CSV table of C-alpha atoms and ligand atoms in Angstrom, one decimal:
chain,number,residue,atom,x,y,z
A,1,MET,CA,-32.3,-39.1,18.4
A,2,GLN,CA,-29.0,-41.0,18.2
A,3,VAL,CA,-26.8,-39.5,15.5
A,4,THR,CA,-23.3,-40.2,14.2
A,5,VAL,CA,-21.4,-37.5,12.3
A,6,ILE,CA,-18.4,-38.8,10.3
A,7,GLY,CA,-15.7,-36.1,9.8
A,8,ALA,CA,-14.7,-33.6,12.5
A,9,GLY,CA,-13.7,-30.8,10.2
A,10,TYR,CA,-15.5,-27.5,10.5
A,11,VAL,CA,-18.7,-28.8,8.8
A,12,GLY,CA,-18.9,-32.1,10.8
A,13,LEU,CA,-17.9,-30.6,14.1
A,14,THR,CA,-20.3,-27.6,13.8
A,15,THR,CA,-23.1,-30.0,12.8
A,16,GLY,CA,-22.4,-32.4,15.6
A,17,VAL,CA,-22.1,-29.7,18.2
A,18,THR,CA,-25.3,-27.9,17.0
A,19,LEU,CA,-27.4,-31.2,17.0
A,20,ALA,CA,-26.0,-32.1,20.5
A,21,TYR,CA,-26.9,-28.6,21.8
A,22,LEU,CA,-30.5,-29.2,20.4
A,23,GLY,CA,-30.8,-32.3,22.5
A,24,HIS,CA,-29.8,-35.1,20.1
A,25,ARG,CA,-27.2,-37.7,21.3
A,26,VAL,CA,-24.3,-37.3,18.9
A,27,THR,CA,-21.2,-39.2,18.3
A,28,VAL,CA,-18.6,-37.4,16.2
A,29,LEU,CA,-16.3,-39.9,14.4
A,30,ASP,CA,-13.0,-39.1,12.7
A,31,ASN,CA,-10.0,-41.3,11.9
A,32,ASN,CA,-7.5,-38.6,13.0
A,33,ARG,CA,-6.6,-39.7,16.5
A,34,LYS,CA,-4.9,-36.5,17.5
A,35,LEU,CA,-8.0,-34.5,16.6
A,36,ILE,CA,-10.3,-36.9,18.5
A,37,ARG,CA,-8.0,-36.7,21.6
A,38,SER,CA,-8.1,-33.0,21.5
A,39,LEU,CA,-11.9,-32.9,21.1
A,40,LYS,CA,-12.3,-35.4,24.0
A,41,SER,CA,-10.3,-33.0,26.2
A,42,GLY,CA,-12.8,-30.3,25.3
A,43,THR,CA,-10.7,-28.2,23.0
A,44,SER,CA,-11.7,-27.4,19.5
A,45,PRO,CA,-8.8,-27.4,17.0
A,46,ILE,CA,-10.8,-25.1,14.8
A,47,TYR,CA,-11.0,-21.3,15.3
A,48,GLU,CA,-14.8,-20.9,15.0
A,49,ASN,CA,-16.9,-18.3,16.7
A,50,GLY,CA,-18.7,-19.8,19.7
A,51,LEU,CA,-17.7,-23.4,19.1
A,52,ASP,CA,-15.8,-23.9,22.3
A,53,VAL,CA,-18.6,-22.4,24.4
A,54,VAL,CA,-21.4,-24.3,22.7
A,55,MET,CA,-19.4,-27.6,22.7
A,56,GLN,CA,-19.0,-27.2,26.5
A,57,GLN,CA,-22.7,-26.5,26.9
A,58,ALA,CA,-23.6,-29.6,24.9
A,59,ARG,CA,-20.9,-31.9,26.5
A,60,ASP,CA,-23.4,-34.3,28.0
A,61,ASN,CA,-24.9,-35.1,24.6
A,62,ILE,CA,-21.7,-35.4,22.5
A,63,SER,CA,-18.9,-38.0,22.4
A,64,PHE,CA,-15.9,-38.4,20.1
A,65,THR,CA,-14.5,-41.6,18.7
A,66,CYS,CA,-12.3,-43.1,16.0
A,67,SER,CA,-14.3,-46.3,15.9
A,68,PHE,CA,-17.2,-47.2,13.6
A,69,SER,CA,-18.5,-49.9,15.8
A,70,GLY,CA,-21.4,-47.8,17.2
A,71,VAL,CA,-22.9,-46.6,13.9
A,72,ASN,CA,-25.5,-49.2,13.8
A,73,ASP,CA,-27.1,-47.8,17.0
A,74,SER,CA,-27.7,-44.5,15.2
A,75,ALA,CA,-31.0,-43.5,13.5
A,76,ILE,CA,-29.0,-41.2,11.2
A,77,VAL,CA,-25.4,-41.3,10.0
A,78,ILE,CA,-24.2,-37.9,8.6
A,79,ILE,CA,-21.2,-38.0,6.4
A,80,ALA,CA,-19.2,-34.7,6.4
A,81,VAL,CA,-15.8,-35.7,5.2
A,82,GLY,CA,-13.7,-33.6,2.8
A,83,THR,CA,-14.1,-33.8,-1.0
A,84,PRO,CA,-10.8,-32.1,-2.0
A,85,PRO,CA,-10.1,-31.2,-5.6
A,86,LYS,CA,-8.0,-33.5,-7.8
A,87,SER,CA,-5.5,-32.0,-10.2
A,88,ASN,CA,-8.1,-32.0,-13.0
A,89,GLY,CA,-10.7,-30.1,-10.8
A,90,ASN,CA,-12.8,-33.2,-10.2
A,91,ALA,CA,-13.9,-33.8,-6.6
A,92,ASP,CA,-11.9,-36.6,-4.9
A,93,LEU,CA,-14.5,-38.9,-3.4
A,94,GLY,CA,-11.9,-41.2,-1.7
A,95,PHE,CA,-12.7,-40.2,1.9
A,96,LEU,CA,-16.4,-40.5,1.2
A,97,GLU,CA,-16.1,-44.0,-0.3
A,98,ASN,CA,-14.0,-45.1,2.7
A,99,ALA,CA,-16.5,-43.7,5.1
A,100,VAL,CA,-19.4,-45.3,3.3
A,101,LEU,CA,-17.8,-48.7,3.1
A,102,ALA,CA,-16.8,-48.6,6.8
A,103,VAL,CA,-20.4,-47.8,7.7
A,104,ALA,CA,-21.7,-50.6,5.4
A,105,ASN,CA,-19.4,-53.0,7.1
A,106,GLN,CA,-21.0,-52.4,10.4
A,107,LEU,CA,-24.6,-52.7,9.3
A,108,GLY,CA,-26.6,-55.6,10.7
A,109,ALA,CA,-29.8,-57.3,9.8
A,110,GLU,CA,-32.0,-55.4,12.4
A,111,LYS,CA,-32.6,-51.8,11.2
A,112,TYR,CA,-30.5,-49.6,9.0
A,113,PRO,CA,-29.7,-46.0,9.8
A,114,LEU,CA,-30.5,-43.3,7.3
A,115,ILE,CA,-27.2,-42.3,5.6
A,116,VAL,CA,-27.1,-38.5,5.0
A,117,ILE,CA,-24.4,-37.0,2.8
A,118,LYS,CA,-23.5,-33.5,3.9
A,119,SER,CA,-20.2,-33.3,2.1
A,120,THR,CA,-20.3,-31.4,-1.2
A,121,VAL,CA,-20.5,-34.1,-3.9
A,122,PRO,CA,-21.0,-34.2,-7.6
A,123,PRO,CA,-24.7,-34.6,-8.7
A,124,GLY,CA,-25.6,-38.2,-8.8
A,125,THR,CA,-23.2,-39.2,-6.0
A,126,THR,CA,-26.0,-39.8,-3.4
A,127,TYR,CA,-27.8,-42.2,-5.6
A,128,GLY,CA,-24.5,-43.9,-6.5
A,129,VAL,CA,-23.7,-44.3,-2.8
A,130,GLN,CA,-27.1,-45.9,-2.2
A,131,VAL,CA,-26.5,-48.4,-5.0
A,132,LEU,CA,-23.0,-49.1,-3.7
A,133,ILE,CA,-23.9,-49.6,-0.1
A,134,ASN,CA,-26.9,-51.9,-0.9
A,135,LYS,CA,-24.8,-54.0,-3.2
A,136,PHE,CA,-22.2,-54.3,-0.5
A,137,ILE,CA,-24.6,-55.5,2.2
A,138,SER,CA,-26.4,-57.8,-0.3
A,139,GLY,CA,-23.0,-59.4,-0.7
A,140,LYS,CA,-23.1,-60.1,3.0
A,141,GLY,CA,-26.5,-61.7,2.7
A,142,LEU,CA,-28.4,-58.7,4.1
A,143,ARG,CA,-31.6,-57.1,2.8
A,144,PRO,CA,-30.7,-54.2,0.5
A,145,GLY,CA,-32.9,-51.5,2.1
A,146,VAL,CA,-30.5,-48.7,3.0
A,147,SER,CA,-31.7,-45.2,2.2
A,148,VAL,CA,-29.2,-42.4,1.4
A,149,ALA,CA,-30.2,-38.7,1.4
A,150,ALA,CA,-28.4,-35.5,0.4
A,151,ASN,CA,-28.4,-32.6,2.8
A,152,PRO,CA,-25.9,-30.0,1.7
A,153,GLU,CA,-24.5,-27.5,4.1
A,154,PHE,CA,-24.3,-23.7,3.6
A,155,LEU,CA,-22.1,-22.9,6.5
A,156,ARG,CA,-19.7,-20.0,6.2
A,157,GLU,CA,-16.4,-20.4,8.1
A,158,GLY,CA,-16.3,-18.0,11.0
A,159,ASN,CA,-20.2,-17.9,11.1
A,160,ALA,CA,-20.7,-21.7,10.9
A,161,LEU,CA,-22.6,-22.1,14.2
A,162,SER,CA,-24.8,-19.1,13.6
A,163,ASP,CA,-25.5,-20.5,10.1
A,164,ALA,CA,-26.3,-23.9,11.6
A,165,PHE,CA,-28.8,-22.5,14.2
A,166,TYR,CA,-30.3,-19.9,11.9
A,167,PRO,CA,-30.0,-21.1,8.3
A,168,ASP,CA,-31.7,-19.4,5.4
A,169,ARG,CA,-32.8,-22.8,4.1
A,170,ILE,CA,-32.5,-26.5,4.9
A,171,VAL,CA,-32.3,-28.6,1.7
A,172,LEU,CA,-33.3,-32.2,1.9
A,173,GLY,CA,-32.8,-34.5,-1.1
A,174,ALA,CA,-34.3,-38.0,-0.7
A,175,GLY,CA,-36.1,-40.7,-2.6
A,176,ASP,CA,-38.5,-41.8,0.1
A,177,GLN,CA,-41.0,-40.3,2.5
A,178,SER,CA,-39.5,-42.0,5.6
A,179,ALA,CA,-36.1,-40.3,4.9
A,180,PHE,CA,-37.8,-36.8,4.7
A,181,SER,CA,-39.8,-37.5,7.9
A,182,LEU,CA,-36.7,-38.6,9.9
A,183,LEU,CA,-34.7,-35.5,8.7
A,184,LYS,CA,-37.5,-33.2,9.5
A,185,GLU,CA,-37.6,-34.7,13.0
A,186,LEU,CA,-33.8,-34.2,13.3
A,187,TYR,CA,-34.1,-30.5,12.3
A,188,ALA,CA,-37.4,-29.8,14.1
A,189,PRO,CA,-35.9,-27.5,16.7
A,190,ILE,CA,-34.3,-25.4,13.9
A,191,LEU,CA,-37.3,-25.5,11.7
A,192,GLU,CA,-39.6,-24.4,14.5
A,193,GLN,CA,-36.9,-22.2,16.3
A,194,ASN,CA,-38.2,-23.5,19.6
A,195,PHE,CA,-34.8,-23.9,21.3
A,196,GLU,CA,-33.1,-21.6,23.8
A,197,PRO,CA,-30.4,-19.8,21.8
A,198,PRO,CA,-26.9,-20.1,23.1
A,199,HIS,CA,-25.9,-16.9,24.9
A,200,CYS,CA,-23.0,-16.2,22.6
A,201,LEU,CA,-25.2,-16.7,19.5
A,202,PRO,CA,-28.5,-15.0,19.7
A,203,GLY,CA,-30.8,-15.3,16.7
A,204,PRO,CA,-30.6,-12.6,14.0
A,205,LYS,CA,-33.2,-9.8,14.4
A,206,GLY,CA,-36.5,-10.6,12.7
A,207,TYR,CA,-35.5,-14.2,11.9
A,208,SER,CA,-38.4,-16.7,12.1
A,209,GLY,CA,-36.8,-19.9,10.8
A,210,PRO,CA,-35.5,-21.4,7.6
A,211,ALA,CA,-37.2,-22.3,4.4
A,212,LEU,CA,-37.5,-26.1,3.9
A,213,VAL,CA,-36.7,-27.5,0.5
A,214,GLU,CA,-37.7,-31.2,0.0
A,215,THR,CA,-36.4,-32.3,-3.3
A,216,SER,CA,-34.6,-35.1,-5.1
A,217,PRO,CA,-31.0,-36.0,-4.2
A,218,VAL,CA,-29.6,-34.7,-7.5
A,219,ASN,CA,-31.4,-31.4,-7.1
A,220,ALA,CA,-30.0,-31.0,-3.6
A,221,GLU,CA,-26.5,-31.7,-4.8
A,222,LEU,CA,-26.8,-29.2,-7.7
A,223,ILE,CA,-28.3,-26.5,-5.4
A,224,LYS,CA,-25.1,-26.6,-3.4
A,225,TYR,CA,-22.8,-26.2,-6.5
A,226,ALA,CA,-25.1,-23.6,-8.1
A,227,SER,CA,-25.1,-21.5,-4.8
A,228,ASN,CA,-21.4,-21.4,-4.4
A,229,ALA,CA,-20.8,-20.8,-8.1
A,230,PHE,CA,-23.3,-18.0,-8.1
A,231,LEU,CA,-21.7,-16.3,-5.0
A,232,ALA,CA,-18.2,-16.6,-6.5
A,233,MET,CA,-19.6,-15.1,-9.8
A,234,LYS,CA,-21.3,-12.2,-7.9
A,235,ILE,CA,-18.0,-11.2,-6.2
A,236,SER,CA,-16.1,-11.6,-9.5
A,237,PHE,CA,-18.8,-9.4,-11.2
A,238,ILE,CA,-18.3,-6.6,-8.7
A,239,ASN,CA,-14.5,-7.0,-8.9
A,240,GLU,CA,-14.7,-6.6,-12.7
A,241,PHE,CA,-16.7,-3.4,-12.3
A,242,ALA,CA,-14.2,-2.3,-9.6
A,243,VAL,CA,-11.4,-2.3,-12.2
A,244,LEU,CA,-13.7,-0.3,-14.6
A,245,ALA,CA,-14.7,2.1,-11.8
A,246,GLU,CA,-11.0,3.0,-11.2
A,247,LEU,CA,-10.5,3.7,-14.9
A,248,LEU,CA,-13.6,6.0,-14.8
A,249,ASP,CA,-12.6,7.7,-11.6
A,250,ALA,CA,-15.7,6.3,-9.9
A,251,ASP,CA,-16.1,4.6,-6.5
A,252,ILE,CA,-17.2,1.0,-6.5
A,253,VAL,CA,-18.3,1.2,-2.9
A,254,GLU,CA,-20.9,3.8,-3.9
A,255,VAL,CA,-21.8,1.8,-7.0
A,256,SER,CA,-22.4,-1.5,-5.1
A,257,ARG,CA,-24.3,0.4,-2.4
A,258,GLY,CA,-26.6,1.8,-5.1
A,259,MET,CA,-27.0,-1.6,-6.7
A,260,GLY,CA,-27.7,-3.4,-3.4
A,261,PHE,CA,-30.9,-1.6,-2.7
A,262,ASP,CA,-32.5,-3.4,-5.6
A,263,HIS,CA,-34.0,-6.5,-4.0
A,264,ARG,CA,-33.4,-8.5,-7.1
A,265,ILE,CA,-29.7,-7.9,-6.7
A,266,GLY,CA,-29.3,-7.7,-2.9
A,267,ASP,CA,-26.5,-6.0,-1.0
A,268,LYS,CA,-24.7,-9.2,0.1
A,269,PHE,CA,-21.5,-10.4,-1.5
A,270,LEU,CA,-21.1,-7.2,-3.5
A,271,ASN,CA,-17.9,-6.1,-1.7
A,272,ALA,CA,-15.0,-5.5,-4.2
A,273,GLY,CA,-11.5,-6.5,-3.1
A,274,VAL,CA,-8.5,-8.6,-3.9
A,275,GLY,CA,-10.8,-11.6,-4.8
A,276,TRP,CA,-12.4,-14.5,-3.0
A,277,GLY,CA,-10.5,-17.3,-1.5
A,278,GLY,CA,-11.1,-20.3,0.9
A,279,SER,CA,-11.5,-24.0,0.4
A,280,CYS,CA,-15.0,-23.9,-1.1
A,281,PHE,CA,-15.6,-21.4,-4.0
A,282,GLY,CA,-12.5,-22.4,-6.1
A,283,LYS,CA,-12.9,-26.1,-5.4
A,284,ASP,CA,-16.7,-26.2,-6.1
A,285,ALA,CA,-16.5,-23.9,-9.2
A,286,SER,CA,-13.7,-26.1,-10.7
A,287,ALA,CA,-15.6,-29.3,-9.8
A,288,ILE,CA,-18.9,-28.2,-11.5
A,289,ILE,CA,-17.0,-26.9,-14.5
A,290,SER,CA,-15.4,-30.3,-14.9
A,291,ILE,CA,-18.7,-32.1,-14.3
A,292,ALA,CA,-20.4,-30.0,-17.0
A,293,ARG,CA,-17.5,-30.7,-19.4
A,294,LYS,CA,-18.0,-34.4,-19.0
A,295,TYR,CA,-21.5,-33.8,-20.4
A,296,GLY,CA,-20.0,-31.8,-23.3
A,297,TYR,CA,-21.2,-28.4,-21.8
A,298,THR,CA,-19.2,-25.3,-21.0
A,299,LEU,CA,-20.2,-23.3,-17.9
A,300,SER,CA,-18.9,-20.0,-19.4
A,301,LEU,CA,-19.9,-17.7,-16.6
A,302,VAL,CA,-18.4,-19.9,-13.9
A,303,GLU,CA,-15.1,-20.3,-15.9
A,304,THR,CA,-14.9,-16.5,-16.3
A,305,ALA,CA,-15.6,-16.0,-12.6
A,306,LEU,CA,-12.5,-18.1,-11.8
A,307,GLU,CA,-10.4,-16.2,-14.4
A,308,VAL,CA,-11.5,-12.8,-13.1
A,309,ASN,CA,-10.6,-13.9,-9.6
A,310,ARG,CA,-7.1,-15.0,-10.7
A,311,ARG,CA,-6.7,-11.6,-12.3
A,312,GLN,CA,-8.0,-9.7,-9.3
A,313,ARG,CA,-5.3,-11.1,-7.0
A,314,LYS,CA,-2.7,-9.4,-9.2
A,315,ILE,CA,-4.0,-5.9,-8.6
A,316,VAL,CA,-2.0,-5.4,-5.4
A,317,THR,CA,1.3,-6.0,-7.1
A,318,SER,CA,0.4,-3.8,-10.0
A,319,LYS,CA,-0.7,-1.0,-7.7
A,320,LEU,CA,2.6,-1.3,-5.7
A,321,ARG,CA,4.6,-1.2,-8.9
A,322,SER,CA,3.1,2.1,-9.9
A,323,LEU,CA,3.3,3.6,-6.4
A,324,LEU,CA,6.7,2.5,-5.1
A,325,GLU,CA,9.7,4.4,-6.3
A,326,LYS,CA,11.8,1.2,-6.4
A,327,VAL,CA,10.1,-2.2,-6.0
A,328,PRO,CA,13.1,-4.5,-5.4
A,329,GLY,CA,14.6,-3.9,-2.0
A,330,SER,CA,11.5,-2.2,-0.6
A,331,THR,CA,9.7,-3.4,2.5
A,332,VAL,CA,6.0,-4.3,2.4
A,333,GLY,CA,3.8,-5.2,5.4
A,334,ILE,CA,0.9,-7.6,4.8
A,335,MET,CA,-2.1,-7.1,7.1
A,336,GLY,CA,-4.1,-10.3,7.1
A,337,LEU,CA,-3.3,-13.8,6.0
A,338,SER,CA,-6.6,-15.7,6.4
A,339,PHE,CA,-8.9,-15.8,3.4
A,340,LYS,CA,-11.4,-13.8,5.4
A,341,PRO,CA,-11.9,-12.5,9.0
A,342,GLY,CA,-13.2,-14.8,11.7
A,343,THR,CA,-11.1,-17.8,10.8
A,344,ASN,CA,-7.5,-19.0,10.8
A,345,ASP,CA,-8.0,-20.8,7.5
A,346,ILE,CA,-5.4,-19.9,4.9
A,347,ARG,CA,-6.5,-22.3,2.1
A,348,ASP,CA,-6.4,-20.5,-1.2
A,349,THR,CA,-6.0,-17.2,0.5
A,350,PRO,CA,-5.2,-14.2,-1.7
A,351,ALA,CA,-2.3,-13.4,0.7
A,352,THR,CA,-0.3,-16.4,-0.6
A,353,ASP,CA,-0.5,-15.1,-4.2
A,354,VAL,CA,0.4,-11.6,-3.2
A,355,ILE,CA,3.3,-12.6,-1.0
A,356,SER,CA,4.8,-14.9,-3.7
A,357,GLU,CA,4.5,-12.3,-6.4
A,358,LEU,CA,6.2,-9.7,-4.2
A,359,LEU,CA,9.0,-12.1,-3.1
A,360,ASP,CA,9.6,-12.8,-6.8
A,361,LEU,CA,10.0,-9.0,-7.3
A,362,GLY,CA,12.7,-8.8,-4.6
A,363,VAL,CA,10.5,-7.2,-2.0
A,364,PHE,CA,11.2,-7.8,1.7
A,365,ILE,CA,7.9,-8.9,3.3
A,366,LYS,CA,6.6,-8.6,6.9
A,367,VAL,CA,3.3,-10.1,7.8
A,368,TYR,CA,0.7,-9.9,10.6
A,369,ASP,CA,-2.6,-11.7,11.2
A,370,PRO,CA,-4.4,-11.8,14.6
A,371,VAL,CA,-5.1,-15.6,14.4
A,372,ALA,CA,-3.7,-17.2,11.2
A,373,MET,CA,0.1,-16.7,11.6
A,374,GLU,CA,0.7,-20.0,13.4
A,375,ASN,CA,-1.1,-21.9,10.5
A,376,TYR,CA,0.9,-19.9,8.0
A,377,ARG,CA,4.2,-20.7,9.6
A,378,LYS,CA,3.3,-24.4,9.7
A,379,GLN,CA,2.2,-24.4,6.1
A,380,TYR,CA,5.1,-22.5,4.7
A,381,PRO,CA,8.0,-23.1,7.1
A,382,ASP,CA,10.7,-21.9,4.6
A,383,LEU,CA,8.9,-18.8,3.4
A,384,LYS,CA,11.2,-15.7,3.7
A,385,VAL,CA,8.9,-13.4,5.5
A,386,GLU,CA,9.1,-11.8,8.9
A,387,TYR,CA,6.2,-12.3,11.3
A,388,ALA,CA,5.2,-9.2,13.4
A,389,ALA,CA,3.6,-9.3,16.8
A,390,SER,CA,1.1,-6.5,16.1
A,391,PRO,CA,-0.1,-4.1,13.4
A,392,VAL,CA,2.2,-1.4,14.9
A,393,GLU,CA,5.2,-3.8,14.9
A,394,LEU,CA,4.4,-4.6,11.3
A,395,ALA,CA,4.5,-1.0,10.2
A,396,ARG,CA,8.0,-0.4,11.5
A,397,ASP,CA,10.3,0.5,8.5
A,398,CYS,CA,7.7,-0.4,5.9
A,399,ASP,CA,7.5,1.5,2.6
A,400,ALA,CA,4.0,0.2,2.0
A,401,LEU,CA,1.2,-1.6,3.8
A,402,VAL,CA,-1.3,-3.9,2.1
A,403,LEU,CA,-4.5,-4.9,3.9
A,404,LEU,CA,-5.8,-8.3,2.6
A,405,THR,CA,-8.2,-9.4,5.4
A,406,GLU,CA,-10.8,-7.1,6.9
A,407,TRP,CA,-10.2,-8.0,10.5
A,408,ASP,CA,-12.0,-5.6,12.9
A,409,GLN,CA,-8.6,-5.1,14.7
A,410,PHE,CA,-7.4,-3.3,11.6
A,411,LYS,CA,-10.3,-1.0,11.7
A,412,LYS,CA,-9.5,0.1,15.2
A,413,ALA,CA,-5.7,0.2,14.7
A,414,ASP,CA,-3.6,3.1,15.9
A,415,TRP,CA,-3.1,4.6,12.4
A,416,ARG,CA,-1.2,7.7,13.7
A,417,LYS,CA,1.4,5.5,15.3
A,418,ILE,CA,1.5,3.2,12.3
A,419,ARG,CA,2.1,6.1,10.0
A,420,GLN,CA,4.9,7.4,12.2
A,421,LEU,CA,6.7,4.1,12.3
A,422,MET,CA,6.6,3.5,8.5
A,423,LYS,CA,9.4,4.5,6.3
A,424,GLY,CA,7.0,5.3,3.4
A,425,ASN,CA,3.4,6.3,3.3
A,426,ILE,CA,1.7,3.9,0.8
A,427,PHE,CA,-1.4,2.1,1.9
A,428,ILE,CA,-3.2,-0.4,-0.3
A,429,ASP,CA,-6.6,-1.4,1.2
A,430,GLY,CA,-7.4,-4.7,-0.6
A,431,ARG,CA,-10.8,-5.0,1.2
A,432,ASN,CA,-11.9,-1.3,1.1
A,433,LEU,CA,-12.1,-1.5,4.9
A,434,LEU,CA,-11.0,1.9,5.8
A,435,ASP,CA,-12.2,5.4,5.2
A,436,PRO,CA,-10.0,6.9,2.4
A,437,ARG,CA,-10.4,10.4,3.6
A,438,ALA,CA,-9.4,9.5,7.2
A,439,MET,CA,-6.4,7.5,5.9
A,440,ARG,CA,-5.3,10.4,3.7
A,441,ASN,CA,-5.6,12.7,6.7
A,442,TRP,CA,-3.3,10.5,8.7
A,443,GLY,CA,-0.8,11.1,5.9
A,444,PHE,CA,-1.1,8.0,3.8
A,445,VAL,CA,-1.2,7.7,0.0
A,446,TYR,CA,-4.3,5.5,0.1
A,447,GLN,CA,-5.6,3.2,-2.6
A,448,GLY,CA,-8.5,0.9,-2.2
A,449,VAL,CA,-9.9,-1.4,-4.9
A,450,GLY,CA,-12.2,0.2,-7.4
A,451,ARG,CA,-12.0,3.6,-5.7
A,452,GLY,CA,-11.0,6.0,-8.4
A,453,PHE,CA,-9.8,9.0,-6.5
A,454,LYS,CA,-7.0,9.6,-9.0
A,455,THR,CA,-7.1,13.3,-9.0
A,456,ARG,CA,-9.0,14.3,-5.9
A,457,GLU,CA,-8.0,11.9,-3.2
A,458,LEU,CA,-4.8,10.1,-3.8
A,459,GLU,CA,-2.2,12.6,-2.4
A,460,PRO,CA,-1.9,12.9,1.4
A,461,ALA,CA,-3.1,16.2,2.8
A,462,ALA,CA,-0.2,18.6,2.9
A,463,SER,CA,-0.9,19.6,6.5
A,464,GLY,CA,-1.3,16.0,7.8
A,465,VAL,CA,-4.5,17.1,9.5
A,466,GLU,CA,-5.9,14.3,11.7
A,467,PRO,CA,-9.3,13.0,11.0
B,501,LIG,C1,-18.8,-20.4,1.4
B,501,LIG,C2,-20.3,-20.1,1.3
B,501,LIG,O1,-20.6,-18.8,1.6
B,501,LIG,C3,-21.1,-21.1,2.3
B,501,LIG,O2,-22.5,-20.9,2.1
B,501,LIG,C4,-20.7,-22.5,1.9
B,501,LIG,O3,-21.4,-23.4,2.8
B,501,LIG,C5,-19.2,-22.7,2.1
B,501,LIG,O4,-18.5,-21.8,1.2
B,501,LIG,C6,-18.9,-24.1,1.7
B,501,LIG,O5,-19.1,-24.5,0.6
B,501,LIG,O6,-18.6,-24.9,2.6
B,501,LIG,P1,-16.8,-19.6,3.0
B,501,LIG,O7,-15.9,-20.2,2.1
B,501,LIG,O8,-16.7,-20.0,4.5
B,501,LIG,O9,-18.3,-20.0,2.7
B,501,LIG,O10,-16.7,-18.1,2.9
B,501,LIG,P2,-17.5,-16.8,2.4
B,501,LIG,O11,-18.0,-16.1,3.5
B,501,LIG,O12,-18.5,-17.3,1.4
B,501,LIG,O13,-16.3,-16.0,1.7
B,501,LIG,C7,-15.6,-16.5,0.6
B,501,LIG,C8,-14.6,-15.5,0.1
B,501,LIG,O14,-15.3,-14.5,-0.6
B,501,LIG,C9,-13.7,-14.8,1.1
B,501,LIG,O15,-12.4,-14.8,0.7
B,501,LIG,C10,-14.3,-13.4,1.2
B,501,LIG,O16,-13.4,-12.5,1.6
B,501,LIG,C11,-14.8,-13.2,-0.2
B,501,LIG,N1,-15.8,-12.2,-0.3
B,501,LIG,C12,-17.0,-12.4,0.3
B,501,LIG,C13,-15.6,-11.0,-1.1
B,501,LIG,O17,-14.5,-10.8,-1.6
B,501,LIG,N2,-16.6,-10.1,-1.2
B,501,LIG,C14,-17.8,-10.3,-0.6
B,501,LIG,O18,-18.7,-9.4,-0.8
B,501,LIG,C15,-18.0,-11.4,0.1
């Protein structure tokens, strides 16, 4: 099937590459010329597991362009442009409107493609776009028969391709049967799982295919917001209990493990830490809060999830204040800048809040991240921090280290050397990545999040016995 994907961000590009790999003929369209040039040369500007490899394997089926002139030849046009937040929390639909009108401008009398909105949009938008586009083409003397469907994405950055090939569910929101049929044809290889998995992305054990949800556009749109709001709330919930666990001298890691065995709760997204970040949870939670307000309704749980998350990011500073002898003038090393491992994305990352609070307190900051430092430098060129070349380099002369992203590299770091190079011995594990006992045995004063080892575990072993 001939498909155009508009928007070459991580959602559009992942979708385009996946569909091309599955045998569709895909054109990925973006108005960013530099981005398109780089994609044409075979390099992905996005750090995403497996993307380069699968893009290379699918190269005969995929092309990249800045021009809308070919959209009319497509059976399906997927819109995956950004819907960033405005200052009042509402989603900015400017990119979406531009894309829709540019497509409408190309439509001819023969046959219309199905327009599919993959971007996260306020409930009602898909229907609104259908009205807009048909009005536009009526004005050009064309038959108003364009159908617009909602098909939200649930891709996690860093796992986007795997989520695209092996999703939990595919949600289709449409108003007519022919739209459902066409979308089911598009996703047939995924629904039936009858493709040869890319070598770098084998299917999860026991996976037999996604659930298919055929529903109305407004339901599909709301499913996306409700899913992200729920996940944000689930993390904020465990983070709230993490604070309580510390007060009670309990261990949140054990508590969430014990909770997670209950199938009604599940063990995913129950890891306490310095709070969630990224471009999606905060944006979507704020947008749905603001949409509800327009209807005179308060989404109390979602509002509180945001508040708890803001509060959670402050725990690093308050822990350091209680552990460091003198905060101003001390040196703190930050391990991890991206909002989670597996990506170089630094949007709304907890690291930015922690760094800015510590700088305000007169702390000297060193940072290290395996992939996100270039982005961080570009985004904050005047920030007064020192970039280190490795975890070991980072540790040199630090009074304290703070782990904010649970990169695998940190798990395997040379902790003995790190401890030796440090001036102090404080370690704040903002993601509960490391074993508190092992860290204590390396000689660290270790504090995780919600791990109340006040009396038993906090002090380093006198002998400095190795684990
Ligand atoms: C999220 C959703 O998980 C995707 O399903 C959705 O498609 C995407 O937003 C989107 O709307 O586009 P993403 O933002 O890539 O995906 O990241 P997540 O893996 O969901 O993690 C978000 C944040 O939560 C990260 O900062 C992570 O460190 C944090 N987190 C996650 C925790 O603090 N604890 C956990 O147990 C899990």
